[in-house]
mmCIF file of C-alpha atoms (C1' of nucleotides) in Angstrom:
data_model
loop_
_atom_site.group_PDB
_atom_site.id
_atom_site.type_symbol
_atom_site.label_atom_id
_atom_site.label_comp_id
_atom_site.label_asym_id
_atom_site.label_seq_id
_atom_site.Cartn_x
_atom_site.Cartn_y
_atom_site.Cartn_z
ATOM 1 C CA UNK A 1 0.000 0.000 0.000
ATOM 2 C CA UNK A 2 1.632 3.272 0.917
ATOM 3 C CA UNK A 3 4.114 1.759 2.623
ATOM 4 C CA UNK A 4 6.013 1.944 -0.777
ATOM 5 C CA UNK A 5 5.627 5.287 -1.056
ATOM 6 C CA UNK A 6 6.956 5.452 2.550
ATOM 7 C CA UNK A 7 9.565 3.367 1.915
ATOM 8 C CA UNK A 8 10.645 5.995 -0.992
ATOM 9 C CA UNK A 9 10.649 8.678 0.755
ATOM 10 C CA UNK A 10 12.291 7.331 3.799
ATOM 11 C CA UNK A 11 15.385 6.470 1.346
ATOM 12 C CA UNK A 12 15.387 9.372 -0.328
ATOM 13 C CA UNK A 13 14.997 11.495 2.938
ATOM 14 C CA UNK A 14 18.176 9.243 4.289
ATOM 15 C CA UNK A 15 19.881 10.129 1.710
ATOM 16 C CA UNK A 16 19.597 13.406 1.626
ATOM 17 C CA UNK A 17 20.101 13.605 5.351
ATOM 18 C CA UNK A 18 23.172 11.658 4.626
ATOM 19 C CA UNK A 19 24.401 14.469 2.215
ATOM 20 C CA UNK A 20 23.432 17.107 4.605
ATOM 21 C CA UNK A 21 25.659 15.369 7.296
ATOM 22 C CA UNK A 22 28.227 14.021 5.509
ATOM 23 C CA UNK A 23 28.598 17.657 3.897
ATOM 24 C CA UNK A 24 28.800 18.977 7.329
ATOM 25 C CA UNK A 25 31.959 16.089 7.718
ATOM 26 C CA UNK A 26 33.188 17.174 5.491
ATOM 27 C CA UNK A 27 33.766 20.722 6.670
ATOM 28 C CA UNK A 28 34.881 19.840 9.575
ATOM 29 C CA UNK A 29 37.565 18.024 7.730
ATOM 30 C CA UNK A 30 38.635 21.461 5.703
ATOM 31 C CA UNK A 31 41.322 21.737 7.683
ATOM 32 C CA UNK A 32 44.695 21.767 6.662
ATOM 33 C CA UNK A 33 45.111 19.025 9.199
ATOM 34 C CA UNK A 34 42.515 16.828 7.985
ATOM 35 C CA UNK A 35 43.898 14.685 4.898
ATOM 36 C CA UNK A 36 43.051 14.844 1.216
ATOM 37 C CA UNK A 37 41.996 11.184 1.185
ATOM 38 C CA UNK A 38 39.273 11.464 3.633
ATOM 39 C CA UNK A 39 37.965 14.900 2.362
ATOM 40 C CA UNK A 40 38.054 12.744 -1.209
ATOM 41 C CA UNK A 41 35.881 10.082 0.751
ATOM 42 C CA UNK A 42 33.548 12.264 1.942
ATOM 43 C CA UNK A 43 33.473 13.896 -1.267
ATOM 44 C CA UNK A 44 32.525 10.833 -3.302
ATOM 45 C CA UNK A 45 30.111 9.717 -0.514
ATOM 46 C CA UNK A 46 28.271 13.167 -0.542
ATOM 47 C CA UNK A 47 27.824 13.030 -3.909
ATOM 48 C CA UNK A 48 26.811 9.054 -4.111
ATOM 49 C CA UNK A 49 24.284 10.181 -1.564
ATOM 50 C CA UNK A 50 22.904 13.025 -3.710
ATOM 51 C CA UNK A 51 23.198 11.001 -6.967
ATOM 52 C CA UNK A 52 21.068 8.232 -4.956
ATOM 53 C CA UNK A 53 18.410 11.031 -4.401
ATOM 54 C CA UNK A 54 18.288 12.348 -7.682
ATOM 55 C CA UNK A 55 18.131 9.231 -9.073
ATOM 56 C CA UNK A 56 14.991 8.115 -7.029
ATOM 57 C CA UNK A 57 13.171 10.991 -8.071
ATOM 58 C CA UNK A 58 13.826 10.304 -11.584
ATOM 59 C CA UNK A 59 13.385 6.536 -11.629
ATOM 60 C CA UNK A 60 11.769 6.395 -14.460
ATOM 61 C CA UNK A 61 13.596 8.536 -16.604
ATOM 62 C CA UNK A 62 16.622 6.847 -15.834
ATOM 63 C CA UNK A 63 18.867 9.545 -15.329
ATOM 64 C CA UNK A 64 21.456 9.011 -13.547
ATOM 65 C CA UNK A 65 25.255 10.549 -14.715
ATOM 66 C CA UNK A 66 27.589 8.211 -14.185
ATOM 67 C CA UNK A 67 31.254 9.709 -14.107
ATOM 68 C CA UNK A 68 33.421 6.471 -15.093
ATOM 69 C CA UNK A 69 35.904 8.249 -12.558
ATOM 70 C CA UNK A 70 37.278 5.952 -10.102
ATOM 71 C CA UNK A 71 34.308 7.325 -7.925
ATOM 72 C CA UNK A 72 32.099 5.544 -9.860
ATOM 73 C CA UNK A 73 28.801 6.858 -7.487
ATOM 74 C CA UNK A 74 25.574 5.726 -9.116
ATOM 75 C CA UNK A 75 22.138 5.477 -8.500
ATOM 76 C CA UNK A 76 21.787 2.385 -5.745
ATOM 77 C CA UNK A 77 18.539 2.913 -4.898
ATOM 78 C CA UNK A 78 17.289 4.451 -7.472
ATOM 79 C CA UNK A 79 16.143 1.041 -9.044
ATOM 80 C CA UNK A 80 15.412 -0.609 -5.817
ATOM 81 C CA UNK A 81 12.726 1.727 -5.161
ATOM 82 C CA UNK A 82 11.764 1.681 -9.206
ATOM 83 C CA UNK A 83 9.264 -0.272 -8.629
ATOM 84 C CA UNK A 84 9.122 -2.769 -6.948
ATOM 85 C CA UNK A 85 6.421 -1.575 -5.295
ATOM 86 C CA UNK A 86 5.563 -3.348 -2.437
ATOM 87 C CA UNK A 87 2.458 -4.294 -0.506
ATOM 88 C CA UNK A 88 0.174 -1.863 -1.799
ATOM 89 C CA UNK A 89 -1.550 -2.642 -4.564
ATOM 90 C CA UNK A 90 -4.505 -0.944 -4.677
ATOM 91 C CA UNK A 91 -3.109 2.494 -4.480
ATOM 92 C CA UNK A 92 -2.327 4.352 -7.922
ATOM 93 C CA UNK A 93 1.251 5.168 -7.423
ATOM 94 C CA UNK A 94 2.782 2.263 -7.332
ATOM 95 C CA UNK A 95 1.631 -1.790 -7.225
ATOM 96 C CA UNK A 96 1.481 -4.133 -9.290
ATOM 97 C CA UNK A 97 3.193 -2.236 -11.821
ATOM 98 C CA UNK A 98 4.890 -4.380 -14.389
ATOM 99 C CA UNK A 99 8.027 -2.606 -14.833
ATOM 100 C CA UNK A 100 9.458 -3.212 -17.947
ATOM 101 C CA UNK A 101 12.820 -5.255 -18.441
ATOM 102 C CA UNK A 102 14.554 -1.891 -18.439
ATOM 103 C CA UNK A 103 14.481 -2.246 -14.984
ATOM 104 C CA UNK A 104 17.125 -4.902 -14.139
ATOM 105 C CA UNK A 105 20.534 -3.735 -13.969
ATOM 106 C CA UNK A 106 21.910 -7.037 -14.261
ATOM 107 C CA UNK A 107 21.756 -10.923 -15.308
ATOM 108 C CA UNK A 108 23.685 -13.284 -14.489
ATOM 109 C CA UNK A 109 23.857 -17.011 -15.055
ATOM 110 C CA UNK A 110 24.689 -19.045 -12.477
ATOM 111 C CA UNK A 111 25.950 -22.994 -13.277
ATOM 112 C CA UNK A 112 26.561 -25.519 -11.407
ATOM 113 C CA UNK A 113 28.254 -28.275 -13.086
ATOM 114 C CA UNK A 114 28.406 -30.227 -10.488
ATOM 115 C CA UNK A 115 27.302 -32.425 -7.916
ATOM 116 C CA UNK A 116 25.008 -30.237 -6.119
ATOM 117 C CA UNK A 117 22.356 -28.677 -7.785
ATOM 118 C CA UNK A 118 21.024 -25.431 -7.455
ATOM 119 C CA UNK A 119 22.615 -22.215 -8.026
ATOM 120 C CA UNK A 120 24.856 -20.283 -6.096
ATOM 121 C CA UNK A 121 22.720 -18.214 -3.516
ATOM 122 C CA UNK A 122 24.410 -14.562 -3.157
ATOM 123 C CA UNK A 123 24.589 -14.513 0.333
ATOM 124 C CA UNK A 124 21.433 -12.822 1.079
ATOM 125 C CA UNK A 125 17.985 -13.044 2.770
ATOM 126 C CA UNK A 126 15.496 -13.528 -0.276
ATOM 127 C CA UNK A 127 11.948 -14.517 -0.176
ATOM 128 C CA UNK A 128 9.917 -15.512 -2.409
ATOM 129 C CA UNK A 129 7.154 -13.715 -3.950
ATOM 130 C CA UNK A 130 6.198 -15.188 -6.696
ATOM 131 C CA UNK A 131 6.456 -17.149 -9.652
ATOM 132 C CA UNK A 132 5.492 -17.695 -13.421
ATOM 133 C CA UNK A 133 5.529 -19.555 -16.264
ATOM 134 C CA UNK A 134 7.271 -17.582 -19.019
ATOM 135 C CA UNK A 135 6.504 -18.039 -22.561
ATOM 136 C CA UNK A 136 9.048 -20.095 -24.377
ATOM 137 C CA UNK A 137 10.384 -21.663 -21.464
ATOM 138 C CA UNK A 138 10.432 -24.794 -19.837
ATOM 139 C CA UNK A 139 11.000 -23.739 -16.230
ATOM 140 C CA UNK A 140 9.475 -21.213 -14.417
ATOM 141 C CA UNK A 141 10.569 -17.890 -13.124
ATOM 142 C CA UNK A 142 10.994 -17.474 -9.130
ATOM 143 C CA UNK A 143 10.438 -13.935 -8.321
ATOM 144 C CA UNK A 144 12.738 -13.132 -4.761
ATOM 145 C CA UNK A 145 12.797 -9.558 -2.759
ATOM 146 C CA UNK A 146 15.001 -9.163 0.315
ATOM 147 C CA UNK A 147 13.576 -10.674 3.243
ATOM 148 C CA UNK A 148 14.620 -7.423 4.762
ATOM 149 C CA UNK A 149 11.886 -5.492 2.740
ATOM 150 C CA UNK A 150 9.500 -4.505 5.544
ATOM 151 C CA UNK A 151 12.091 -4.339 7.939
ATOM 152 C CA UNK A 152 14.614 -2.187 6.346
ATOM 153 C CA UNK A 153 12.932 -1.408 2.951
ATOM 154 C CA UNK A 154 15.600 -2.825 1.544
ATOM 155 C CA UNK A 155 14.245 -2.964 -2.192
ATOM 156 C CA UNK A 156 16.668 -5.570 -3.461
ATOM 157 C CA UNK A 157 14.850 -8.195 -6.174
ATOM 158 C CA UNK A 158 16.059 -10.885 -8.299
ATOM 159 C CA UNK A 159 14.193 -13.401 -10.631
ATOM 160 C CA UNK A 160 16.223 -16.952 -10.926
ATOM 161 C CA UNK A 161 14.960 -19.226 -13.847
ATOM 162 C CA UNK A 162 16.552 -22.290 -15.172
ATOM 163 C CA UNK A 163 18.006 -22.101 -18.455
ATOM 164 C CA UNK A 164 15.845 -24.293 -20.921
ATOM 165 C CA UNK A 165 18.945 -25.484 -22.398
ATOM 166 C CA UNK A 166 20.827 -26.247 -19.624
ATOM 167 C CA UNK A 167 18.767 -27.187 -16.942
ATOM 168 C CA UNK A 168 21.865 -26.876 -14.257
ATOM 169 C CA UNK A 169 22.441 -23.303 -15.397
ATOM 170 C CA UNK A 170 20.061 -20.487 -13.550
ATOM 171 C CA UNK A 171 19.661 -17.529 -15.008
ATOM 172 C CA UNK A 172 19.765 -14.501 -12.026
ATOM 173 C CA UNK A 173 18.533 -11.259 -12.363
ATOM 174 C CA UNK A 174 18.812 -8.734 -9.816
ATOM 175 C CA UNK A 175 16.919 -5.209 -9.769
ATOM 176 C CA UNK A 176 18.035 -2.746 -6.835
ATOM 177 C CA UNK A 177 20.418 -2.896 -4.291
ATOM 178 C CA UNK A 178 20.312 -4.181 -1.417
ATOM 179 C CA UNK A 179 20.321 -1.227 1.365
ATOM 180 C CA UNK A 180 19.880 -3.486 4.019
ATOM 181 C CA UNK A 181 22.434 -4.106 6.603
ATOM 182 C CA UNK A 182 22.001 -8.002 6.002
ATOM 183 C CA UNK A 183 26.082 -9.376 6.136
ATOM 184 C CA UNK A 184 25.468 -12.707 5.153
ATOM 185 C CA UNK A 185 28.362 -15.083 6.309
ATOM 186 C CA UNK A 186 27.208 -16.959 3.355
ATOM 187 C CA UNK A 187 28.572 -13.920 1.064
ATOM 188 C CA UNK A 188 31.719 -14.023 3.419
ATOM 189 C CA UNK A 189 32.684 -16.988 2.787
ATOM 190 C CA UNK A 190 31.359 -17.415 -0.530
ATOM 191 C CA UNK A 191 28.745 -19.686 0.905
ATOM 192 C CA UNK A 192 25.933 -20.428 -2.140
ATOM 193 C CA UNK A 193 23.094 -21.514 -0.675
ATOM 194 C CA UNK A 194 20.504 -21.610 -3.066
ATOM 195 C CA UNK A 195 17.072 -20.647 -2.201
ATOM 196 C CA UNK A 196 15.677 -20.128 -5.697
ATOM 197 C CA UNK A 197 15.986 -24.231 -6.209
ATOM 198 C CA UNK A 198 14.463 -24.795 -3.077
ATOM 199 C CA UNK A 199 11.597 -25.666 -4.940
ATOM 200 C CA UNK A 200 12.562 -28.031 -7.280
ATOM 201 C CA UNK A 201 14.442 -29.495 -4.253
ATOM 202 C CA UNK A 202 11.959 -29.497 -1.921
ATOM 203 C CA UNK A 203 15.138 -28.082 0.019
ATOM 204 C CA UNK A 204 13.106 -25.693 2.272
ATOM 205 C CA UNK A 205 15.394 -24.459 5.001
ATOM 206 C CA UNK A 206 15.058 -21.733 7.125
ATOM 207 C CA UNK A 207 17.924 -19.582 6.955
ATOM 208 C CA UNK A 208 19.396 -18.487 10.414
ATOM 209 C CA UNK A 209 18.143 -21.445 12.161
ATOM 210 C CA UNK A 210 20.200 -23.692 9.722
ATOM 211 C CA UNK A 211 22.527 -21.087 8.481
ATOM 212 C CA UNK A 212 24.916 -22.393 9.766
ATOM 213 C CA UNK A 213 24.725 -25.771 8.387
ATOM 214 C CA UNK A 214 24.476 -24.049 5.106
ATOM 215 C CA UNK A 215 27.363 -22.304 5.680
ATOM 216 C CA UNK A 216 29.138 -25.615 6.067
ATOM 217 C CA UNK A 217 27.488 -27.313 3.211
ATOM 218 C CA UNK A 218 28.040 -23.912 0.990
ATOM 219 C CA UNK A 219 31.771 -24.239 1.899
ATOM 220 C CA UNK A 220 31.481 -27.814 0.626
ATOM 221 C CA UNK A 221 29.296 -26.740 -2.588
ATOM 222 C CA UNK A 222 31.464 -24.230 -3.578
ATOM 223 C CA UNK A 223 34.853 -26.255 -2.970
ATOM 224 C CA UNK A 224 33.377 -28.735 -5.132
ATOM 225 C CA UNK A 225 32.253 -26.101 -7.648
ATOM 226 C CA UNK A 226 34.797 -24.164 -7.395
ATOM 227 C CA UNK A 227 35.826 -24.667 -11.276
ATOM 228 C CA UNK A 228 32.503 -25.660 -12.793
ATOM 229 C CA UNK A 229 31.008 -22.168 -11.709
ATOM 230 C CA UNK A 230 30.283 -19.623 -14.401
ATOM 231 C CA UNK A 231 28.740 -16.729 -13.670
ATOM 232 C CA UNK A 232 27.736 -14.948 -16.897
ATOM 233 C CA UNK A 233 26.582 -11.654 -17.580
ATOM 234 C CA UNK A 234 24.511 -10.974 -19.977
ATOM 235 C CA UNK A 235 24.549 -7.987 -22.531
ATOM 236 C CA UNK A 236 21.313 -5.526 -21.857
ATOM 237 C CA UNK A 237 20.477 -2.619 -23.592
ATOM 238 C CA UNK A 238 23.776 -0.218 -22.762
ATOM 239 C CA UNK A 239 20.875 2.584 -22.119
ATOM 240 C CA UNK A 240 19.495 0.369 -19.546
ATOM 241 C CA UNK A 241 22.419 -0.971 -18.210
ATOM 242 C CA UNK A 242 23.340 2.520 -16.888
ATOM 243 C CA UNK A 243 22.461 2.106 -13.817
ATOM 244 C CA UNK A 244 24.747 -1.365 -12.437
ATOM 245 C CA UNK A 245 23.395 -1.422 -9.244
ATOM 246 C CA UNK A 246 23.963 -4.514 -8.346
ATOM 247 C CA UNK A 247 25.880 -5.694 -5.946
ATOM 248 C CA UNK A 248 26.544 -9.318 -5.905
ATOM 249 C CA UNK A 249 27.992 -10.799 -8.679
ATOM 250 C CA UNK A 250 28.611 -8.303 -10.658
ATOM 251 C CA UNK A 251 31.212 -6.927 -9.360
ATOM 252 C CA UNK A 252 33.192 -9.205 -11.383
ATOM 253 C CA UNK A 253 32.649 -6.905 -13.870
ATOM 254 C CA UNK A 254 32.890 -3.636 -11.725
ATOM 255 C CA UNK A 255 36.199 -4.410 -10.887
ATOM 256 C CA UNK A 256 37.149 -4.825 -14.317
ATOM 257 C CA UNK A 257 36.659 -1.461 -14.867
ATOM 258 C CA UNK A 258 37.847 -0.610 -11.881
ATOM 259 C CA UNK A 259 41.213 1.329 -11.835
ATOM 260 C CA UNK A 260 42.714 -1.225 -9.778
ATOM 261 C CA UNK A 261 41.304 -3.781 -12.140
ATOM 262 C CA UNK A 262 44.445 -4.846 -13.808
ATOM 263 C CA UNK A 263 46.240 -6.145 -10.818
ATOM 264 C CA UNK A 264 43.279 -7.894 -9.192
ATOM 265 C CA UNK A 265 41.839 -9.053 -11.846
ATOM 266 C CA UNK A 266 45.149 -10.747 -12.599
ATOM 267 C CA UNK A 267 45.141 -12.615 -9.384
ATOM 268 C CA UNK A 268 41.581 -13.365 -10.147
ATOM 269 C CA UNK A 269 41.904 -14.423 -12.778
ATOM 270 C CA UNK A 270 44.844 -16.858 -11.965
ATOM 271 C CA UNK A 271 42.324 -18.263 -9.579
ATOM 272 C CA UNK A 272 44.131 -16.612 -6.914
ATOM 273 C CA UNK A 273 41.734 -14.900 -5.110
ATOM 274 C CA UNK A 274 43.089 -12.343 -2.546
ATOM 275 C CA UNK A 275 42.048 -12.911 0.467
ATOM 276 C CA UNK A 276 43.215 -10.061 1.944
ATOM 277 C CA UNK A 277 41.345 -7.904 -0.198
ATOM 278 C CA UNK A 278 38.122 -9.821 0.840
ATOM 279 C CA UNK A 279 38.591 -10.944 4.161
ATOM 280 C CA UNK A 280 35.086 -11.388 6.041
ATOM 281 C CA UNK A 281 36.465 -10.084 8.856
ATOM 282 C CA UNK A 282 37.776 -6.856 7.087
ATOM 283 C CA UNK A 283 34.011 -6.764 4.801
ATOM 284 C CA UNK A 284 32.296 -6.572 7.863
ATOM 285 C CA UNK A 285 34.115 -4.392 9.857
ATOM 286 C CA UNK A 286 33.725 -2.144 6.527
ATOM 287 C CA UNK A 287 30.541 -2.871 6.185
ATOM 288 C CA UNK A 288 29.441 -0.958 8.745
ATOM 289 C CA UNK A 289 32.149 1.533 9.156
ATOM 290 C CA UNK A 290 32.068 3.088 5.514
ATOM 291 C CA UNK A 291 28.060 2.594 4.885
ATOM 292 C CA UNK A 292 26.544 5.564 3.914
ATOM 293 C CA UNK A 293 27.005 4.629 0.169
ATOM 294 C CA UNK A 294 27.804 1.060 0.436
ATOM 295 C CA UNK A 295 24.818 0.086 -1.866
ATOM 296 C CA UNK A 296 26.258 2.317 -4.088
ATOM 297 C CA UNK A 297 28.162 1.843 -6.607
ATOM 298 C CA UNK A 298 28.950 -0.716 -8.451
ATOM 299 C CA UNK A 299 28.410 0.897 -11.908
ATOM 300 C CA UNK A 300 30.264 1.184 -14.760
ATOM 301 C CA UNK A 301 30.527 -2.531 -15.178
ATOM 302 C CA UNK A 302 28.563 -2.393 -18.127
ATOM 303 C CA UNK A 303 31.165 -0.703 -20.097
ATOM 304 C CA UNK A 304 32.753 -3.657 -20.654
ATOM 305 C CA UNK A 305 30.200 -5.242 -22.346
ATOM 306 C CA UNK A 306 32.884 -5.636 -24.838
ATOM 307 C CA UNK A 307 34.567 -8.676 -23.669
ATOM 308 C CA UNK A 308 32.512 -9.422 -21.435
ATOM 309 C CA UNK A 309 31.254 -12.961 -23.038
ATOM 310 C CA UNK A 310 35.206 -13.802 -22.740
ATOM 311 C CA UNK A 311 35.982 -12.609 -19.894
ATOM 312 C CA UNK A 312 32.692 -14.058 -17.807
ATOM 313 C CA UNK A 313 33.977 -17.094 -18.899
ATOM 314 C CA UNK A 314 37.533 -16.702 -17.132
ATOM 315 C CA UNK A 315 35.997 -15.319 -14.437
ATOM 316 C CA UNK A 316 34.874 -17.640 -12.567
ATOM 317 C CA UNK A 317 32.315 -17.742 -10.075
ATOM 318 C CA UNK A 318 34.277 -17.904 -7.005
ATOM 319 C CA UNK A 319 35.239 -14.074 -8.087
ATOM 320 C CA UNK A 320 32.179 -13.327 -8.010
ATOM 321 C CA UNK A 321 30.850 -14.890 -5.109
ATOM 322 C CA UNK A 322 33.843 -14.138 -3.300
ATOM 323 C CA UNK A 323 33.574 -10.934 -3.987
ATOM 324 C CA UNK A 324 29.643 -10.419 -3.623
ATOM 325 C CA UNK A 325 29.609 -9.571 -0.037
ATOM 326 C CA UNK A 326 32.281 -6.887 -0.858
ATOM 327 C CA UNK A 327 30.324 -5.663 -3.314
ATOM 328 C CA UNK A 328 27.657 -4.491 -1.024
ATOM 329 C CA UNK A 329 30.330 -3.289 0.849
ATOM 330 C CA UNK A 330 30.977 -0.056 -1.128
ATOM 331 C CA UNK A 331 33.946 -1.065 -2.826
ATOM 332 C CA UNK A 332 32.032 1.612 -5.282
ATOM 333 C CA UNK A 333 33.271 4.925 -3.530
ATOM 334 C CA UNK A 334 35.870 3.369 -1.447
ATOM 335 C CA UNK A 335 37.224 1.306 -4.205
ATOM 336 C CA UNK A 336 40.575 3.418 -4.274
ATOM 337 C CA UNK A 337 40.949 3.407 -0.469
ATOM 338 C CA UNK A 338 39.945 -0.515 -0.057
ATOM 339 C CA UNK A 339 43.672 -1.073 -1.502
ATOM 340 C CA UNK A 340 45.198 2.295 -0.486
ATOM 341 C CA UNK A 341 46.972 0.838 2.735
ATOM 342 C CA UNK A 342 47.743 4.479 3.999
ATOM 343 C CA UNK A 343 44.165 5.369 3.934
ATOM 344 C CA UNK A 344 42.240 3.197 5.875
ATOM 345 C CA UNK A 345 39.980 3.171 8.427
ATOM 346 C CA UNK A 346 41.237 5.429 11.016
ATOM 347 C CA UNK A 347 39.089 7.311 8.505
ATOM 348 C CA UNK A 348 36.349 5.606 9.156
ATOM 349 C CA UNK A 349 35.289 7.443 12.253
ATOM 350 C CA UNK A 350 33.734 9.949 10.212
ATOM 351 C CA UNK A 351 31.352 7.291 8.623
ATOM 352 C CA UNK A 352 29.941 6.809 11.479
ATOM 353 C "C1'" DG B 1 2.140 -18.623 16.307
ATOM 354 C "C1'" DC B 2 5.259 -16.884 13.144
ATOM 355 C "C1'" DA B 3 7.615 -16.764 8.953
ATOM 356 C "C1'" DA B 4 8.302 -18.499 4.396
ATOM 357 C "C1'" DT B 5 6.337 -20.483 0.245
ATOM 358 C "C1'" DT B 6 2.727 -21.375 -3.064
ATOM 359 C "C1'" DT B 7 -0.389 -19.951 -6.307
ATOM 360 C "C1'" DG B 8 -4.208 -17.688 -8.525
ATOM 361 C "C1'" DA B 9 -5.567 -13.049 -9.333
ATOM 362 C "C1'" DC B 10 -4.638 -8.493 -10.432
ATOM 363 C "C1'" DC B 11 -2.485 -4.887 -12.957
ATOM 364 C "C1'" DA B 12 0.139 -2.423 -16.397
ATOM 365 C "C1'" DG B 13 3.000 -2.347 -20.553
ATOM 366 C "C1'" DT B 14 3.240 -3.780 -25.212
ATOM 367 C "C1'" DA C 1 -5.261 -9.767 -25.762
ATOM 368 C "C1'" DC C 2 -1.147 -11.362 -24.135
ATOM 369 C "C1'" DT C 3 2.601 -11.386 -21.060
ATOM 370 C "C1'" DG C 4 5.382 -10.484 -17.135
ATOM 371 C "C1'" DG C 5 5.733 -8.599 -12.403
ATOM 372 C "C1'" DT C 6 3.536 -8.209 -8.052
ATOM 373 C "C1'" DC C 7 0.097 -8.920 -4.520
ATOM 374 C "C1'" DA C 8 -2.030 -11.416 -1.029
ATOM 375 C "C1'" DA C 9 -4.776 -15.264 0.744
ATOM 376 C "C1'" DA C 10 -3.990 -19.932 1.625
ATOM 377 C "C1'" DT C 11 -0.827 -23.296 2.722
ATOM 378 C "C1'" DT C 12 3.203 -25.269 4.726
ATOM 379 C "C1'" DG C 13 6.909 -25.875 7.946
ATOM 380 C "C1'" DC C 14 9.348 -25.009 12.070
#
DNA sequence: GCAATTTGACCAGT
DNA sequence: ACTGGTCAAATTGC
């Protein structure tokens, strides 16, 4: 119903309050004293914020500049809150309002070769919602949202559908970004547990009360995987894929573009993962720290649409899932100081 | 009893 | 009119 509406307006209202305080940070931190790199931080994060806002309000027009600086600051929730409009139906604004495929910023495919079935879950909450038959395919589509929507209005979706010719391969979309402060462990560890095959499973689990099981299992899945995994993403319309606001997964791509790309993409893409990069203990303890964008910014993977076909293929999905709980972590703004060793986090008082 | 899933209905875009 | 996305009541599971 309204709460939708609400929900809008409660991100865009954080955001802006976000921009109003961060601004105020940020002149605090004029001093001479105060070092460039956090006044660059705040910078980015003041303007990620207002981008965020902007972006909201024009949804649908899709506007949303994105500078393919290093800052790359986009439009988070600006596609969360598209649409997806929640409970209310009958109201006017929102509801059942079919957006159109414009709206998802990314697809990915998901195999797994392997023993265990299922896809690779992202590391977050997601409940179902629906699902449909789609025309021309075998399988049906499983329609997910955050589990944190009501609680946090976290405006995350995805739709997972098995590929009609290869029935181990699902097909991921993901619309929004998740602006919830859900750390999955899963994500940390690279966990996949795989909700959207729970059905053709019959694999219902719960997820904290057996998380932790599925942790262990995940651990197992993804060992076992580990090379099998391919995590594809698909070419959209370059107009629509402006916004890249997905986290997960598709950071792959992000980091591609990333300025820092070359080197970790190298160790990536040697298999070598870096762990230091991606510690869980050093995601989490960002997580929180460096928030106010950390659904932000992913963007700019789409540019490299060129290769991407190749290079999905090479990178495999223990990148990406490796890397997904990062993602959310705002490697978007922060991307420069994530592997800035001077920088760090003694900056990241101010984010608080 | 609560939370998640299922599933038919509803709605809007094409 | 058809199709895809979402809602929400009913169902299921813990």
């Amino acid at each position: 119903m309204e709460r939708t509406m609400d929900w809008e307006q409660k991100t865009l209202l954080n955001e802006l309050t976000q921009g109003k305080q961060l601004t105020n940070l940020l002149r605090q931190h004029l001093h001479p004293s105060s070092s460039p790199e956090t006044r660059q931080v705040l910078l980015e994060k003041i303007l990620c914020s207002y981008e965020k806002a902007l972006s909201m309000l024009n949804w649908g027009g899709f506007v949303v500049e994105t500078k393919p600086t290093g800052s790359t600051l986009e439009s988070p929730a600006s596609i969360a809150n598209s649409s997806l409009g929640s409970g209310g139906s009958d109201k006017k604004d929102v509801s059942k309002k079919r957006k159109t495929s414009s709206g998802w910023t990314e697809e990915l495919r998901v195999c797994s070769g392997t023993s265990l079935e299922g896809p690779l879950d992202d590391g977050y909450c997601w409940r179902k919602y629906g699902q449909k038959d789609i025309l021309g395919s075998n399988f049906p589509r499983g329609y997910y949202r955050c589990t944190h929507r009501h609680s946090q209005g976290c405006l995350a979706t995805k739709q997972v559908q098995r590929s009609d010719e290869d029935h181990t391969i699902f097909e991921v979309k993901y619309r929004g970004r998740h602006t919830c402060n859900q750390v999955s462990h899963f994500a940390v560890t690279s966990a996949p547990v795989t909700r959207e095959m729970s059905k053709e499973q019959g694999n219902h689990s719960r997820k904290r009360q057996q998380l932790e099981e599925k942790q262990k299992q995940s651990q197992e899945m993804f060992m076992s995987l580990g090379a099998g995994l391919k995590v594809k993403t698909e070419e959209l319309d370059p107009r629509e894929d402006i916004f890249p606001s997905f986290p997960f997964p598709v950071e792959s791509e992000e980091v591609e573009n990333s300025m820092f790309a070359n080197s970790l993409m190298e160790n990536e893409i040697m298999g070598n993962l870096s762990p230091t990069f991606m510690s869980p203990a050093t995601s989490e303890s960002n997580y929180f720290s460096v928030s106010p964008c950390h659904m932000g910014s992913f963007g700019f993977a789409q540019n490299m649409q060129t290769s991407e076909s190749d290079l999905t293929e090479i990178i495999s999905a223990p990148t990406s899932v490796t890397n997904s709980p990062i993602g959310d972590l705002d490697i978007s703004s922060l991307d420069k100081l994530e592997f800035d060793p001077s920088f760090p986090f003694d900056n990241a008082e101010f984010f608080s």
